[in-house]
Short mmCIF file of C-alpha atoms and ligand atoms in Angstrom, two decimals:
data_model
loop_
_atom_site.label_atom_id
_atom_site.label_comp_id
_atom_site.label_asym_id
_atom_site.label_seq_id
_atom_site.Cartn_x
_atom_site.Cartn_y
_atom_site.Cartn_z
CA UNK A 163 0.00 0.00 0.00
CA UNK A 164 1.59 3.47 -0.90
CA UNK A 165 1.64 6.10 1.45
CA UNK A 166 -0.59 8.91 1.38
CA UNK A 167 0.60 11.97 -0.67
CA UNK A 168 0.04 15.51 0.27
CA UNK A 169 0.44 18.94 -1.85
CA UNK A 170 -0.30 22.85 -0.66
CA UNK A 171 -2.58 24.61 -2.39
CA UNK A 172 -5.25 27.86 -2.64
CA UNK A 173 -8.96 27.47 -3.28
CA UNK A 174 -9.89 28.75 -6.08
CA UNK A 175 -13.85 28.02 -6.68
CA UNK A 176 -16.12 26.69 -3.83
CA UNK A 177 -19.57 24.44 -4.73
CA UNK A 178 -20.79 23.92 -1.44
CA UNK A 179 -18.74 21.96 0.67
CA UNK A 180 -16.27 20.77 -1.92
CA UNK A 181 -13.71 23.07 -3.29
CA UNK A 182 -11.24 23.50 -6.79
CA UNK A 183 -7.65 23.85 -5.23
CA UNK A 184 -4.82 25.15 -7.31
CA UNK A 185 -2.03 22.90 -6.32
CA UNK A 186 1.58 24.96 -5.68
CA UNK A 187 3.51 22.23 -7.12
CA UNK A 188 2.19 21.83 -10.80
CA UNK A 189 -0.53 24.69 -11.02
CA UNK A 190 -3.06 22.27 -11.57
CA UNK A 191 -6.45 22.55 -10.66
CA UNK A 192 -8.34 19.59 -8.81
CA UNK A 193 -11.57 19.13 -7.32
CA UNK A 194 -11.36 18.41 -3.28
CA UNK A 195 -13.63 16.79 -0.68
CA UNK A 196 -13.85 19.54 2.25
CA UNK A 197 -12.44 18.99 5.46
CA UNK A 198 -13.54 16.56 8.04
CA UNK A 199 -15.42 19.03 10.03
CA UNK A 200 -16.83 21.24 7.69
CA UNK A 201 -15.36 23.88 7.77
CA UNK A 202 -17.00 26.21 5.02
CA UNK A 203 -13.97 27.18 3.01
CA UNK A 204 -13.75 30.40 0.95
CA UNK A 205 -11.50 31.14 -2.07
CA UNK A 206 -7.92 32.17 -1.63
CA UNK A 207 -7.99 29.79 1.28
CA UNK A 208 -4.58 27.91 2.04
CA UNK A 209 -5.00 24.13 2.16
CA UNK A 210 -3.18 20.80 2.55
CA UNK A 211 -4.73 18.24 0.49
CA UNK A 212 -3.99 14.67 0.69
CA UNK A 213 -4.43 12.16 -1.94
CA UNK A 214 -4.74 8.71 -0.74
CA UNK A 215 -6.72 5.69 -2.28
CA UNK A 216 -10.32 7.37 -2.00
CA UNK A 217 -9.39 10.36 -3.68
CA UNK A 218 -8.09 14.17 -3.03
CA UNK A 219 -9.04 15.65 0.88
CA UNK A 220 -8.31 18.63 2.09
CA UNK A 221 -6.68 17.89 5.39
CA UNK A 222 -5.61 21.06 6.90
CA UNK A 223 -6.51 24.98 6.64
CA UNK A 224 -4.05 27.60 7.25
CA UNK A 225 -4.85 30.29 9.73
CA UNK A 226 -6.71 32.74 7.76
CA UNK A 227 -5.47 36.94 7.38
CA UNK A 228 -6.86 39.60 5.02
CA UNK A 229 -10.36 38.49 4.65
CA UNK A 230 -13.64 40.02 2.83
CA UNK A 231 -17.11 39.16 3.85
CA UNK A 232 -20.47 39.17 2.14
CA UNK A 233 -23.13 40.57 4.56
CA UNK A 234 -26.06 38.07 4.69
CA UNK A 235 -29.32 38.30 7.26
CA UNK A 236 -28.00 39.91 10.20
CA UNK A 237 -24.52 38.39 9.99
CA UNK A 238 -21.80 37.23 7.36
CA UNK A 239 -20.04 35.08 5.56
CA UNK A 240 -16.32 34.74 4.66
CA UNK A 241 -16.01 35.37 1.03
CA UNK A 242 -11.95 35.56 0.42
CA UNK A 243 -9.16 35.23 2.27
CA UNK A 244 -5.32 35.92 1.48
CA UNK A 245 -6.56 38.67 -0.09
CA UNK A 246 -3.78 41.14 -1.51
CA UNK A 247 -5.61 44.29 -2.76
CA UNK A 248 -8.70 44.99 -3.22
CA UNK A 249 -9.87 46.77 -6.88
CA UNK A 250 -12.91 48.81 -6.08
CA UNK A 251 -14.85 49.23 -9.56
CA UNK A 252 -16.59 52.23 -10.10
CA UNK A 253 -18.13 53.97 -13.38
CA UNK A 254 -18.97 56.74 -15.55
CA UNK A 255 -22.07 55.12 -15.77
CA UNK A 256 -23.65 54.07 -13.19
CA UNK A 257 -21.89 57.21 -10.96
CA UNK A 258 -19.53 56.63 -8.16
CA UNK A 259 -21.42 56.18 -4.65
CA UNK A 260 -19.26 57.43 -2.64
CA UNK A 261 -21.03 55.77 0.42
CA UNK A 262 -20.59 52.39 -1.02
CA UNK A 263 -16.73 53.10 -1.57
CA UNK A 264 -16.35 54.28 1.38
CA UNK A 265 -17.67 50.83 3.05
CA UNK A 266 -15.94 48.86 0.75
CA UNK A 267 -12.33 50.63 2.02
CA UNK A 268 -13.26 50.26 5.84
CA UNK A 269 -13.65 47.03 5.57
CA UNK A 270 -10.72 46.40 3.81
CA UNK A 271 -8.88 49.00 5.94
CA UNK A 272 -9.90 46.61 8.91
CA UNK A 273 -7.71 43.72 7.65
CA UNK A 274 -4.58 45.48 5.88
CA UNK A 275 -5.90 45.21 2.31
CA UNK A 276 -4.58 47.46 0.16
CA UNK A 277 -7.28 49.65 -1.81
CA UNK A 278 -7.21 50.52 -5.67
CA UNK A 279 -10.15 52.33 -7.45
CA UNK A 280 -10.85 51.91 -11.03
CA UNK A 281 -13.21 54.39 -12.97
CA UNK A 282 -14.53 52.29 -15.93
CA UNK A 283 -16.42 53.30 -18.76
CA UNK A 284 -13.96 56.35 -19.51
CA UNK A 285 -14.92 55.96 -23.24
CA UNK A 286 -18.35 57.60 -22.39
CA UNK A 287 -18.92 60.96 -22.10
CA UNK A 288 -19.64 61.94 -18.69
CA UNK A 289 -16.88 61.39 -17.35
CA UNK A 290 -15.28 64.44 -15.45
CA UNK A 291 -18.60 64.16 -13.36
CA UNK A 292 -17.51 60.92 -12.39
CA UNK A 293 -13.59 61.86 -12.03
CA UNK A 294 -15.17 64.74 -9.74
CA UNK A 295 -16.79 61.86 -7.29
CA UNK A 296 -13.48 60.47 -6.95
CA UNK A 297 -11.71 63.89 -6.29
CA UNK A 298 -11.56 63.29 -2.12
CA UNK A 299 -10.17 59.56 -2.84
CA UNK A 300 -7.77 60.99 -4.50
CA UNK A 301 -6.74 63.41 -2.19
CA UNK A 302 -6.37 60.37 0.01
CA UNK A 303 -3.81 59.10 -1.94
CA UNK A 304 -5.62 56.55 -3.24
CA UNK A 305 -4.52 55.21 -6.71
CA UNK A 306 -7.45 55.61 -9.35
CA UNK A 307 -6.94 53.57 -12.62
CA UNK A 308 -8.74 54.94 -15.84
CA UNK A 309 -10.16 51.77 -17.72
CA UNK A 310 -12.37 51.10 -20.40
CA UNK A 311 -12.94 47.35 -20.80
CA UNK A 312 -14.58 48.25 -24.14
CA UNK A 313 -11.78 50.36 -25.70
CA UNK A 314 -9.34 48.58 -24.18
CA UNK A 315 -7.56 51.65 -22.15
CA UNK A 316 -6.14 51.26 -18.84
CA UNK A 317 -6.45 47.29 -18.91
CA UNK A 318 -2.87 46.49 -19.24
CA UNK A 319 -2.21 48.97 -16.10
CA UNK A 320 -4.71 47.17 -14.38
CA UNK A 321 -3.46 43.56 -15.46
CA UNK A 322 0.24 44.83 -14.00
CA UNK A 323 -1.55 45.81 -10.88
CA UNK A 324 -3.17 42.26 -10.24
CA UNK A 325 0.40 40.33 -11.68
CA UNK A 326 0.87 38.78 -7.78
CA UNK A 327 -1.34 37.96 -5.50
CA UNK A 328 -4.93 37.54 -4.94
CA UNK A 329 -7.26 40.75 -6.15
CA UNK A 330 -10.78 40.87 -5.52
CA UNK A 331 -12.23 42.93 -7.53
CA UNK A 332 -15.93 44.72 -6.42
CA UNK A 333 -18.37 47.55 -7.15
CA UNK A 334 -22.11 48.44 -7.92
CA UNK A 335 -23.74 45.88 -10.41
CA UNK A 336 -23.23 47.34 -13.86
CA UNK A 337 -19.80 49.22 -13.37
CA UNK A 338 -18.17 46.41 -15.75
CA UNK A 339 -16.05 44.15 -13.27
CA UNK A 340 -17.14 41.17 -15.49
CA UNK A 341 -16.61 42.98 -18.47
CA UNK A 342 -12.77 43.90 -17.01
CA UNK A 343 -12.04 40.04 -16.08
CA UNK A 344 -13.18 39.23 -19.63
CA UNK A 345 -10.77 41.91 -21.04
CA UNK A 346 -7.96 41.00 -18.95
CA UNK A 347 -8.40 36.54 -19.15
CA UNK A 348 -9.54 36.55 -22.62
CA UNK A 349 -11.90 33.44 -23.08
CA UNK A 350 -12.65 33.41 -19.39
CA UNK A 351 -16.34 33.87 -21.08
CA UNK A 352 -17.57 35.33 -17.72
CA UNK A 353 -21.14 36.65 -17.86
CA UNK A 354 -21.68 39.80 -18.36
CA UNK A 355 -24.97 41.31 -17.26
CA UNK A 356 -26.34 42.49 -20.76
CA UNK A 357 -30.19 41.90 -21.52
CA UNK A 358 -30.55 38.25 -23.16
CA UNK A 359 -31.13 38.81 -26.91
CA UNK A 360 -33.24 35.74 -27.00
CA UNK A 361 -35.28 35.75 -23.29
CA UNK A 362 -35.35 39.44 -22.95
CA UNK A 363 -34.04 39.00 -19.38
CA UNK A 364 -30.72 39.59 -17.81
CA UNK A 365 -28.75 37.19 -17.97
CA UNK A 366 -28.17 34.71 -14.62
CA UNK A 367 -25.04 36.21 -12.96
CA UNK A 368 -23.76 33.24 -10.80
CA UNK A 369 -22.94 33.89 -7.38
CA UNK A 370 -20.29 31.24 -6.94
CA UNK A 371 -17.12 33.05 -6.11
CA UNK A 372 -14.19 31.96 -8.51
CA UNK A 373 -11.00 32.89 -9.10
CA UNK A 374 -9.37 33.41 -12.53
CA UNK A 375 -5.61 32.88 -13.33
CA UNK A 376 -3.76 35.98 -14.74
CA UNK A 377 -1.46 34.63 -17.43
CA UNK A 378 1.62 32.27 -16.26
CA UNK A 379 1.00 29.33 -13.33
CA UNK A 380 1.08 29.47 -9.67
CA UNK A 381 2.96 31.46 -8.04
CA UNK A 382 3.85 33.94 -10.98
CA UNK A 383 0.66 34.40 -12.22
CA UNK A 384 -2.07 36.51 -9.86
CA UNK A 385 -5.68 35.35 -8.89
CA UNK A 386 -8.47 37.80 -9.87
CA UNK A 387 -11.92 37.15 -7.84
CA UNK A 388 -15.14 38.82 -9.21
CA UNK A 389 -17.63 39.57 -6.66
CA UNK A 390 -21.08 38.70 -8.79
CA UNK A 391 -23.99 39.76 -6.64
CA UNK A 392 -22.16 41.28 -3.72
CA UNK A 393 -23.70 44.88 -3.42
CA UNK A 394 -21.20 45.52 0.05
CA UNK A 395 -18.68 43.87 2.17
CA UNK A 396 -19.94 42.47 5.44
CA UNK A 397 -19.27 44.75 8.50
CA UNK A 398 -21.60 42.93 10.64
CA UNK A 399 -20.17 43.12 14.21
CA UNK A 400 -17.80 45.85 13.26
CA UNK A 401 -15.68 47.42 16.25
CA UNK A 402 -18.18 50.96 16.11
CA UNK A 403 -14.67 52.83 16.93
CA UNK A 404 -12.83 51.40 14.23
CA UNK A 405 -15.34 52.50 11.47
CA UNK A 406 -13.56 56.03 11.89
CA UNK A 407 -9.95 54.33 11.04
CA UNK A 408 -11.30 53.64 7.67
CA UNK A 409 -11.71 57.26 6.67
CA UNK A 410 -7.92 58.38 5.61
CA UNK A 411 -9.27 61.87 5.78
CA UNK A 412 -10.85 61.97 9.75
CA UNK A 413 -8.27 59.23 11.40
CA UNK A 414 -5.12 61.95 11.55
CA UNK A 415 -8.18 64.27 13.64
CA UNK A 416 -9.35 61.26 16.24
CA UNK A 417 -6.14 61.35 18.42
CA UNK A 418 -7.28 65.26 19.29
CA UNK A 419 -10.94 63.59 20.98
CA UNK A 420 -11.46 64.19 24.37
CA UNK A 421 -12.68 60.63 25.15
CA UNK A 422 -11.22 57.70 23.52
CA UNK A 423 -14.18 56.08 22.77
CA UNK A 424 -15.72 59.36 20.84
CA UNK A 425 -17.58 58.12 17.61
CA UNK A 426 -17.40 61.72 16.67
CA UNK A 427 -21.46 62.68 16.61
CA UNK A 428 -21.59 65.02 18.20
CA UNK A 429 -19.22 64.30 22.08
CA UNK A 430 -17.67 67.51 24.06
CA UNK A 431 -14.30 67.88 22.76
CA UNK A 432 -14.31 65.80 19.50
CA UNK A 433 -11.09 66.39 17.06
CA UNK A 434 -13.49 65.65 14.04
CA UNK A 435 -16.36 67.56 14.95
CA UNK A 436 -14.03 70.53 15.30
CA UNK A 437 -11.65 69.49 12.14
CA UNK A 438 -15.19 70.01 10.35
CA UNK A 439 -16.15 72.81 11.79
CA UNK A 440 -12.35 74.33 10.38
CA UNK A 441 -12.78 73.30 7.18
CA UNK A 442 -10.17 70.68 7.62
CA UNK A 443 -12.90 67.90 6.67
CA UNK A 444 -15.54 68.39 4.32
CA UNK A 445 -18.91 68.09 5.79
CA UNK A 446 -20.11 65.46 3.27
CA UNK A 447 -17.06 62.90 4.64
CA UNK A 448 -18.19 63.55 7.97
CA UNK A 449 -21.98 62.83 6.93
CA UNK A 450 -20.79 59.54 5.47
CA UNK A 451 -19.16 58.47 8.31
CA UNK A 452 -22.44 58.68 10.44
CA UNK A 453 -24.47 57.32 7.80
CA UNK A 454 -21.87 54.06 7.84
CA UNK A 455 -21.64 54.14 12.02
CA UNK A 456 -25.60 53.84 12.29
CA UNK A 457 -26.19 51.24 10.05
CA UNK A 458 -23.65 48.98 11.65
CA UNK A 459 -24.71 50.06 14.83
CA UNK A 460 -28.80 49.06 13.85
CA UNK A 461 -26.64 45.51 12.84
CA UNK A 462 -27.54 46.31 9.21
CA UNK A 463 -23.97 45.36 8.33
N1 LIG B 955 -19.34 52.04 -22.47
C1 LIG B 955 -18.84 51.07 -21.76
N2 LIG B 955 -19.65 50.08 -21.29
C2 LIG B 955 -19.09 49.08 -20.55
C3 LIG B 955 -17.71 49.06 -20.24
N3 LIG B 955 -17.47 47.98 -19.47
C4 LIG B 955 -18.65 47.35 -19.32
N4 LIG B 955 -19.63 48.00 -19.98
C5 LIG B 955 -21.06 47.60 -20.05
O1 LIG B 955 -21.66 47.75 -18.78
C6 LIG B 955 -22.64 46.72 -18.55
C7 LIG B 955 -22.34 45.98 -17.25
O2 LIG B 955 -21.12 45.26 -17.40
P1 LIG B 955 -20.73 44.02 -16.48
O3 LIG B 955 -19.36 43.63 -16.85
O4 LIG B 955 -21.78 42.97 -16.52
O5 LIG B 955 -20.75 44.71 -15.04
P2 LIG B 955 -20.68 44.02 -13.59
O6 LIG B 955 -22.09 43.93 -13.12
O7 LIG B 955 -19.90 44.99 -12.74
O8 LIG B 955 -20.00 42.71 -13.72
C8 LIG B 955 -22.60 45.83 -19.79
O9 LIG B 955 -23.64 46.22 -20.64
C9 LIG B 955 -21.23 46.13 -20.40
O10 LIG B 955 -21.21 45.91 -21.78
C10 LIG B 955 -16.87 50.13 -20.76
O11 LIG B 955 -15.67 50.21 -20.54
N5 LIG B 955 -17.50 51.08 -21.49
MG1 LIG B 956 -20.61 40.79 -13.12
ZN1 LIG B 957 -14.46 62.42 18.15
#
């Protein structure tokens, strides 16, 4: 009888309990009963699998860093982990929410994720409006990548971004983060949400979470996530006084708080309140933060 054999690898697609791993040795990809307790894995999970005489297991998960979450009912659910950067897609068309960015970087912010925007859709016309919206994120020192994924611009900037690593790459339904996979791993044939010629109905984005391989094999080649379906990041249970650390803009003004615990609406002697009220903070950034703070406070995630 030959002994068991055992490879490391990264999840790269989960179906339930059973998982594609992209072995580190030969860059293959192979199909994986989970682990003996359960465990609901998540992509850019790091896994032992062993391959005896019933087949490939995954036997042990490393200890997870850098993870995203998908809110669900009043909770959430690990979506990535490992995660390098995350690619926050925005558009000319549909316009930048700036309240959605903003919780996509806190929660990202929360586990050391670096934070990229992208404005897509740059071949249409309205877009200094939309470079406008992205003005303060800018002014944050954020990077903001030009693309269009139907002219072609800014993809190869993007595809040097996402060469190592695991990206995830989000935004509003619509902005064209299925339409920039498809650009940059040509044949991928990812859907992309345009109206069914034939049913008249949009066509059925899955919600499995997979990972696509940028150009050469594991571990030259980076993993690119799409996010189909996921409208935010899960901040259910967020630390209220770390939703302020997220905001590049009020963090250097929450040291100057009176009481350590300020969540800056509206406490004696709050750095923020009075960095506002000196026009070191505009008003609106402010108004997002409390917009953010209540809903996670009313569990809303
Ligand atoms: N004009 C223009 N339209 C785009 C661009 N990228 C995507 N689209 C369109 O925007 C719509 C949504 O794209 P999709 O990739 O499904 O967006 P997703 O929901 O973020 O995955 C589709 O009709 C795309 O053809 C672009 O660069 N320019
Ligand atoms: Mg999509
Ligand atoms: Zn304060």
């Amino acid at each position: 009888m030959s002994a068991a054999r055992r490879f490391e690898g990264t999840v790269v697609e989960v179906h339930g309990m059973r998982a594609t791993v992209l072995r580190h040795d030969d860059g293959t990809r192979v199909r994986c009963r989970p682990l003996r307790d359960r465990t609901q894995l998540a992509v850019g999970d790091r896994v032992e699998v062993t391959d005896d005489r019933h087949g490939l297991e995954i036997t042990a998960l490393a200890p997870r860093e850098r993870c995203l979450w998908r809110p669900v009912e009043r909770g959430r659910l690990l979506m990535a982990a490992h995660v390098d950067r995350l690619v926050v897609v925005c558009a000319v068309e549909p316009p930048p929410r700036p309240g959605l960015l903003d919780r996509f970087i806190i929660a990202a912010d929360a586990e050391d994720i670096d934070v990229v925007l992208v404005l897509n859709k740059v071949d249409l016309p309205e877009v200094d409006a939309a470079r406008e919206l992205l003005g303060p994120y800018r002014a944050m020192d954020y990077p903001v990548l030009e693309t269009s994924a139907h002219a072609g611009g800014g993809v190869e900037a993007l595809r040097e971004l996402a060469r190592e690593g695991l990206t995830v790459l989000a935004g509003h339904s619509g902005v064209g983060k299925s339409s920039l996979l498809n650009a940059l791993v040509p044949g991928s044939a990812l859907a992309v949400g345009e109206v069914n010629a034939t049913t008249g109905r949009g066509r059925h984005t899955t919600s499995v979470t997979t990972c696509q391989s940028l150009g050469a094999a594991w571990p030259e080649g980076g993993l690119l996530v799409d996010t189909p379906g996921v409208r935010a990041f899960g901040l259910y249970g967020f630390e209220l006084t770390r939703i302020a650390h997220g905001f590049r803009d009020l963090r250097p003004h929450v040291g100057a708080c009176r009481f350590r615990d300020c969540l800056h609406e509206g406490e004696p002697g709050c750095g923020v309140a009075d960095a506002v009220a000196r026009g070191a903070v505009a008003a609106e950034r402010h108004e997002s933060y409390l917009r953010i703070l209540g809903s996670v406070r009313r569990g809303e995630g």
